[in-house]
Amino acid sequence: MQKINLPDNSFMLSKDFLYGVATSSFQIEGDRKGRLDCIWDTFCSQPHTIEDGTNGDIACEHIANWKQDIALVDSLGVDAYRLSISWPRVMNADGSVNGIGMRFYINLVDELVSRNMKVFVTLYHWDLPQYLEDEGGWLNRKTAYAFEKYARIVAQALGEKVHAYATLNEPFCSAYLGYETGIHAPGKTGVANGRKAAHHLLLAHGLALKSLREICPNSLHGIVLNFSTCHAASNSDADKTATKWADEYHNQWYLKPILDGQYPAVIEQLAQDERPVVAEGDMEIISQPIDYLGINYYTRTVYRADASGWFEVVPPTDTNLTAMGWEITPDAFTELLVDLHHRYTLPPIYITENGAAMDDELIDGEVLDNDRTAYFHSHLNAVHDAIEKGVDIKGYFAWSLMDNFEWALGYSKRFGIVYVDYETQKRTIKQSGNAYAELVKSRINGYISGIK
Ligand code: IFM
């Protein structure tokens, strides 16, 4: 069996380093009847939005199978589970609480705590209630205040049983894919829309953070951002400048306001009517201190300058790709982490997502996904290298616990370390899941550099 190995003296082989697995509500829960509609329900019902024409109505039937699923997580020996709350499952349109929905998450958190696992809760992993989208969604500043209210209610219900709250998962995807390119729900387009949505998401983060901290002062509070290392296609000044713009537009746009209280310089490249309206005090709300930063990483992106000098993506020519067509670039992961460490005064970091979709086959009850195990091996070693270079990384979550609804690609891509047969809902731990569990279980108590 392919293994995941780390250097003998690695901090990541001590129990001071946290390992977990991650999921999100819409991608696994199913039970659409138990909640209000969200923007992904609407998006999935429109023609040509989802590659395989599917939706989240059933998904992994996690609402029905949650007890077995949590037992499965526990059987991997991990320290933590990262889940997200479905806003339309816990809140009614009139602002009252959906008691059954909230009870589901209270039970889930209690079960995890009783099994000695740390709970990482993300409040928003893209499933905006449709009734809020009907009022403009993230283009409406009021949505940020609705989010604050929702965050308060969840924090009051789950309290400090939650080890770490994250306000948002990957606001880049919500804003850019959802409101700028339209390939994600709600399918809106335009630079002005994308930037406006991003600003309101960041505002929502800041407003909620303040409330979360008040209600649960002993939990950790942060945000989860995704990054793709930006590489220039050539050494030409034009390509290098375009790549810098791309990095600022896609990566730093979300981090710099939080850590430095300002948008990156690329904002000056936008026409006035494409820039977000920043009200007085917004940047102070957005830039409150966070206790940790969640980083999601999958691959790098190569850019070149287009005819106008703006950036465009150069598709990979490499053949070392995942089933998503994403290049496998662990060195770029270390580079990203070290670069962020040098640019900013970072809080402690958790790698909140990392993993790969591969063309899995279930044969004789087994999935021998050596390719995914190799991906975890190289990327965990990339995290080790970043730690050695001084980056304060406290933990790592594999994406994902189990195969699930991969957004605009439906169920055609499998990211799980557990295989899901969608006909029977049978779960089978893949070879990569066993390798991950073995790594997790091989750790020692305490950490003495150089000695394992
Ligand atoms: O499945 C997604 C997840 O919801 C957010 N981060 C990236 C994953 C893989 O595309």
XYZ file of C-alpha atoms and ligand atoms in Angstrom:
462
model
C 0.000 0.000 0.000
C 1.219 3.486 -0.907
C 1.969 5.433 2.296
C 2.099 9.000 3.447
C 5.512 9.586 4.989
C 6.931 12.652 6.663
C 10.528 13.264 7.797
C 11.186 11.522 11.118
C 11.732 14.768 13.021
C 8.653 16.503 11.628
C 6.502 18.553 13.980
C 3.596 17.105 12.000
C 4.346 13.679 13.506
C 3.586 14.949 16.992
C 0.143 15.175 18.547
C 0.587 18.957 18.728
C -0.302 19.060 15.047
C -4.007 18.618 14.354
C -5.406 16.403 11.588
C -8.967 16.480 10.368
C -11.341 15.893 7.514
C -13.740 18.429 6.014
C -17.163 18.573 4.366
C -19.811 21.193 3.640
C -23.563 21.221 4.147
C -24.960 21.468 0.613
C -22.417 19.012 -0.753
C -23.368 16.133 1.548
C -26.603 16.718 3.471
C -29.522 16.050 1.102
C -32.936 16.283 2.844
C -34.020 19.312 0.853
C -37.480 19.124 2.427
C -35.986 19.858 5.842
C -34.840 23.333 4.864
C -35.681 26.359 2.777
C -34.347 26.687 -0.742
C -30.888 28.063 -1.282
C -29.276 29.622 -4.361
C -27.802 26.281 -5.376
C -31.267 24.666 -5.549
C -32.355 27.384 -7.939
C -29.124 27.252 -9.947
C -29.304 23.456 -10.299
C -32.871 23.722 -11.598
C -31.731 25.919 -14.503
C -30.618 24.271 -17.761
C -26.893 23.717 -18.507
C -25.630 24.877 -15.127
C -24.494 21.522 -13.679
C -22.393 19.238 -15.855
C -24.284 16.035 -15.055
C -27.667 17.715 -14.531
C -27.810 16.733 -10.844
C -28.590 18.679 -7.670
C -28.213 18.545 -3.906
C -31.632 17.070 -3.095
C -30.197 13.735 -1.932
C -26.392 14.075 -2.102
C -24.821 11.736 0.513
C -27.989 11.626 2.632
C -25.883 12.799 5.514
C -28.901 14.097 7.431
C -30.202 10.527 7.584
C -26.777 8.887 8.004
C -24.997 11.394 10.219
C -24.384 9.049 13.145
C -22.662 6.453 10.972
C -20.751 9.208 9.200
C -19.408 10.603 12.462
C -18.481 7.087 13.603
C -16.618 6.763 10.301
C -14.756 10.041 10.916
C -13.837 8.812 14.392
C -12.622 5.492 13.009
C -10.002 7.393 11.002
C -8.513 8.569 14.302
C -8.544 12.248 13.323
C -8.537 15.047 15.889
C -11.080 17.295 14.233
C -14.018 17.530 11.863
C -14.743 20.610 9.766
C -18.388 21.029 8.765
C -20.559 23.885 7.594
C -23.993 24.999 8.731
C -26.762 25.337 6.188
C -28.205 28.816 6.754
C -31.569 27.873 5.162
C -31.810 24.820 7.440
C -31.522 26.763 10.676
C -33.290 30.038 9.877
C -36.783 30.720 8.610
C -37.446 33.600 6.222
C -39.105 35.624 9.000
C -35.899 35.506 11.037
C -37.102 32.847 13.472
C -35.101 29.693 14.129
C -35.921 26.380 12.487
C -35.741 24.286 15.649
C -35.436 20.923 13.912
C -32.609 22.167 11.718
C -30.733 23.703 14.617
C -31.242 20.563 16.706
C -29.526 18.562 13.959
C -26.334 20.627 14.324
C -26.511 20.654 18.135
C -26.678 16.848 18.113
C -23.871 16.644 15.565
C -21.593 18.884 17.607
C -22.452 17.022 20.827
C -21.633 13.711 19.201
C -18.272 14.991 17.962
C -17.408 16.456 21.347
C -18.399 13.225 23.103
C -15.978 11.420 20.799
C -13.232 13.872 21.746
C -13.035 15.528 18.384
C -12.553 19.252 17.898
C -15.325 20.876 15.901
C -14.526 23.448 13.215
C -17.720 25.150 12.046
C -17.965 27.233 8.882
C -21.018 29.465 8.837
C -21.205 30.078 5.117
C -20.135 27.530 2.515
C -22.109 29.069 -0.372
C -25.709 28.007 0.379
C -27.318 31.441 0.643
C -31.071 31.293 1.371
C -32.938 31.968 -1.867
C -35.219 34.512 -0.158
C -32.135 36.675 0.440
C -30.992 36.259 -3.166
C -34.450 37.445 -4.204
C -33.559 40.725 -2.459
C -30.215 40.957 -4.300
C -28.163 38.405 -2.372
C -24.553 39.465 -1.855
C -25.138 42.501 -4.074
C -27.340 43.856 -1.304
C -25.464 45.318 1.651
C -28.316 44.182 3.927
C -27.261 40.563 3.387
C -24.132 41.271 5.448
C -26.346 42.311 8.380
C -28.608 39.288 7.895
C -25.475 37.137 8.079
C -24.438 38.780 11.333
C -27.834 37.944 12.820
C -27.620 34.350 11.621
C -24.076 34.013 13.014
C -25.265 35.233 16.430
C -28.073 32.678 16.505
C -25.758 29.805 15.596
C -23.144 30.898 18.135
C -25.830 31.080 20.845
C -27.021 27.575 19.983
C -23.651 25.819 19.589
C -21.588 27.996 21.898
C -18.068 27.137 22.888
C -18.539 23.460 22.160
C -17.272 24.613 18.782
C -13.486 24.833 18.882
C -13.178 27.148 15.889
C -15.690 29.178 13.929
C -15.011 30.367 10.397
C -17.287 33.053 9.046
C -16.949 32.278 5.333
C -15.500 29.597 3.140
C -13.686 30.913 0.041
C -15.404 34.267 -0.544
C -13.463 34.305 -3.841
C -15.753 31.528 -5.104
C -18.940 33.155 -3.832
C -18.039 36.526 -5.358
C -16.011 35.750 -8.481
C -17.578 32.464 -9.584
C -21.071 33.330 -8.348
C -21.458 37.013 -9.250
C -18.645 37.787 -11.740
C -18.255 34.817 -14.118
C -21.590 33.158 -13.329
C -20.340 29.581 -13.314
C -21.571 29.124 -9.748
C -24.875 30.086 -8.121
C -26.538 32.514 -8.442
C -25.024 32.784 -11.952
C -24.687 36.579 -12.118
C -21.938 38.216 -14.158
C -19.855 41.390 -14.433
C -16.823 42.888 -12.725
C -18.884 45.445 -10.795
C -21.140 42.686 -9.447
C -18.204 40.472 -8.486
C -16.404 43.242 -6.622
C -19.566 44.437 -4.894
C -20.401 40.916 -3.733
C -16.834 40.468 -2.469
C -17.051 43.659 -0.437
C -20.350 42.669 1.150
C -18.989 39.210 1.945
C -15.971 40.760 3.657
C -18.252 43.127 5.544
C -20.388 40.150 6.604
C -17.239 38.460 7.852
C -16.262 41.464 9.968
C -19.739 42.008 11.418
C -20.145 38.346 12.310
C -16.664 38.087 13.765
C -17.455 40.744 16.340
C -20.619 38.935 17.438
C -18.976 35.519 17.488
C -16.234 36.846 19.709
C -18.758 38.391 22.118
C -20.836 35.216 22.385
C -18.027 32.633 22.367
C -14.907 34.356 23.701
C -13.128 31.034 24.249
C -13.609 29.643 20.755
C -11.268 30.548 17.918
C -12.618 32.856 15.224
C -11.349 33.218 11.689
C -12.074 32.882 8.000
C -11.217 30.347 5.306
C -9.667 31.683 2.089
C -8.560 29.796 -1.008
C -5.319 30.590 -2.781
C -3.739 29.470 -6.006
C -0.053 30.323 -6.407
C 0.282 32.620 -9.429
C 3.117 31.916 -11.841
C 4.014 33.957 -14.922
C 4.101 32.109 -18.236
C 7.362 33.839 -19.166
C 9.939 36.257 -17.816
C 8.599 39.129 -19.882
C 7.686 42.253 -17.939
C 4.177 42.124 -19.396
C 3.554 38.563 -18.150
C 5.085 39.289 -14.767
C 2.951 42.401 -14.270
C -0.188 40.594 -15.422
C 0.567 37.798 -12.955
C 0.952 40.284 -10.133
C -2.465 41.736 -10.997
C -3.955 38.232 -11.065
C -2.540 37.441 -7.639
C -3.922 40.672 -6.206
C -7.291 40.258 -7.936
C -7.879 36.625 -6.979
C -5.837 36.031 -3.807
C -4.884 39.229 -2.000
C -8.280 40.865 -2.632
C -9.681 38.802 0.231
C -6.713 38.676 2.604
C -5.294 42.183 2.468
C -8.497 43.924 3.639
C -8.647 41.553 6.613
C -5.022 41.834 7.661
C -4.076 45.320 6.412
C -7.456 47.069 6.219
C -7.163 47.949 2.529
C -7.715 46.531 -0.948
C -4.616 45.697 -2.998
C -3.282 48.172 -5.574
C -4.971 46.330 -8.449
C -8.182 48.147 -7.454
C -6.735 51.200 -9.211
C -6.799 49.269 -12.486
C -10.599 49.060 -12.343
C -12.964 51.691 -13.713
C -14.628 53.756 -10.982
C -17.993 52.083 -11.519
C -16.425 48.638 -11.150
C -14.988 49.363 -7.724
C -17.003 48.470 -4.627
C -18.623 51.248 -2.624
C -16.748 51.289 0.667
C -18.740 53.063 3.374
C -16.987 54.860 6.195
C -15.908 52.383 8.837
C -16.200 49.296 6.602
C -12.476 48.605 6.477
C -12.217 48.817 10.276
C -15.029 46.279 10.616
C -13.385 44.002 8.039
C -9.898 44.206 9.534
C -10.611 43.140 13.112
C -8.011 40.674 14.373
C -8.625 37.024 13.586
C -7.408 34.130 15.730
C -6.502 31.931 12.789
C -6.506 31.907 9.017
C -7.863 28.872 7.178
C -6.062 28.265 3.896
C -7.454 26.051 1.138
C -4.990 25.019 -1.550
C -5.308 22.729 -4.561
C -3.044 23.930 -7.400
C -1.122 26.805 -8.967
C -2.303 28.926 -11.921
C -0.152 30.219 -14.781
C -0.921 33.649 -16.268
C 0.176 35.743 -19.211
C -0.678 39.245 -20.363
C -3.478 39.562 -22.901
C -3.428 42.166 -25.667
C -4.506 44.890 -23.220
C -1.928 43.934 -20.549
C -4.567 42.437 -18.219
C -4.110 38.841 -17.100
C -5.384 35.663 -18.703
C -4.997 32.048 -17.634
C -2.647 29.750 -19.537
C -4.140 26.233 -19.392
C -1.778 23.518 -18.105
C 0.342 21.715 -20.691
C 1.658 19.322 -18.047
C 0.150 15.840 -17.900
C 0.504 15.568 -14.135
C -3.110 16.531 -13.496
C -5.945 15.565 -11.192
C -9.370 14.625 -12.561
C -10.262 18.333 -12.285
C -7.540 19.085 -14.855
C -5.582 20.831 -12.096
C -1.795 20.562 -12.075
C -0.242 18.715 -9.147
C 2.117 21.358 -7.753
C 3.158 20.751 -4.119
C 6.212 23.035 -4.352
C 3.905 25.901 -5.244
C 2.027 25.158 -1.997
C 5.184 25.703 0.085
C 5.972 28.789 -1.999
C 2.507 30.220 -1.338
C 2.675 29.660 2.419
C 6.160 31.115 2.737
C 5.244 34.070 0.533
C 2.172 34.920 2.655
C 4.308 34.589 5.783
C 6.772 37.139 4.392
C 4.133 39.575 3.143
C 1.900 39.734 6.205
C 1.862 39.363 9.950
C -0.183 36.191 9.824
C -2.167 34.627 12.642
C -1.703 30.859 13.131
C -2.722 28.916 10.042
C -4.834 25.829 9.553
C -4.844 24.172 6.160
C -8.609 23.836 6.051
C -8.787 22.072 2.669
C -6.369 20.181 0.467
C -6.997 17.129 -1.656
C -7.609 15.820 -5.137
C -10.356 14.480 -7.368
C -9.141 11.323 -9.088
C -10.746 8.809 -11.450
C -11.591 6.288 -8.754
C -12.846 2.800 -9.421
C -14.490 0.582 -6.867
C -13.263 -2.926 -7.681
C -14.049 -5.897 -5.451
C -15.002 -3.543 -2.658
C -11.758 -1.543 -2.796
C -10.596 1.782 -4.206
C -6.843 1.620 -4.764
C -6.301 5.335 -5.244
C -2.519 5.469 -5.072
C -2.646 8.702 -7.072
C -4.613 10.471 -4.319
C -2.352 9.034 -1.604
C 0.654 10.365 -3.532
C -1.052 13.773 -3.702
C -1.539 13.805 0.086
C 2.035 12.639 0.611
C 3.533 15.417 -1.511
C 1.258 18.146 -0.157
C 1.708 17.187 3.494
C 5.452 17.293 2.874
C 4.956 20.731 1.329
C 3.276 21.826 4.580
C 6.201 20.339 6.516
C 8.648 22.361 4.368
C 6.694 25.565 5.023
C 6.760 24.914 8.780
C 10.517 24.380 8.558
C 10.734 27.779 6.853
C 9.011 29.466 9.773
C 5.305 29.403 8.868
C 3.086 28.785 11.912
C 0.803 25.978 10.713
C -1.259 24.237 13.371
C -3.239 21.662 11.443
C -4.410 20.105 8.201
C -7.830 18.980 6.958
C -8.171 16.578 4.047
C -10.794 17.572 1.503
C -12.949 15.679 1.655
C -14.220 13.092 4.104
C -16.324 11.550 1.366
C -17.243 11.946 -2.289
C -19.916 14.603 -2.674
C -21.650 17.165 -4.879
C -18.834 19.039 -6.607
C -20.877 22.146 -7.467
C -21.092 22.892 -11.202
C -19.539 19.476 -11.888
C -22.211 17.581 -9.987
C -21.243 14.087 -8.840
C -18.823 13.545 -11.715
C -15.756 14.384 -9.597
C -14.792 12.443 -6.492
C -12.682 14.194 -3.830
C -13.383 11.829 -0.929
C -11.010 9.658 1.044
C -14.195 7.621 1.466
C -16.009 6.348 -1.626
C -19.763 6.919 -1.802
C -21.980 4.627 -3.854
C -24.780 7.085 -4.597
C -27.258 4.284 -5.390
C -26.939 2.548 -2.033
C -25.237 5.290 0.037
C -22.660 2.706 1.074
C -19.383 4.259 2.246
C -16.046 2.518 1.565
C -12.791 3.867 2.934
C -10.408 4.301 0.007
C -6.771 3.310 0.169
C -5.910 7.006 0.625
C -8.237 7.119 3.644
C -6.415 4.190 5.203
C -3.042 5.820 4.465
C -4.241 9.075 6.039
C -5.547 7.216 9.109
C -2.242 5.389 9.425
C -0.299 8.656 9.365
C -2.611 10.177 11.963
C -2.323 7.158 14.239
C 1.477 7.011 13.946
C 1.976 10.273 15.841
C 3.691 10.551 19.180
C 2.827 12.578 22.263
C 4.853 15.763 22.547
C 7.426 16.988 20.108
C 11.157 16.862 20.495
C 12.885 18.203 17.430
C 15.074 15.604 15.799
C 13.682 12.701 17.823
C 10.711 10.632 16.913
O -15.546 21.025 -3.224
C -14.901 22.253 -3.107
C -15.230 22.899 -1.783
O -16.584 23.061 -1.603
C -14.568 24.255 -1.686
N -13.179 24.172 -1.986
C -12.775 23.479 -3.182
C -13.419 22.098 -3.219
C -12.978 21.347 -4.499
O -13.325 22.058 -5.634
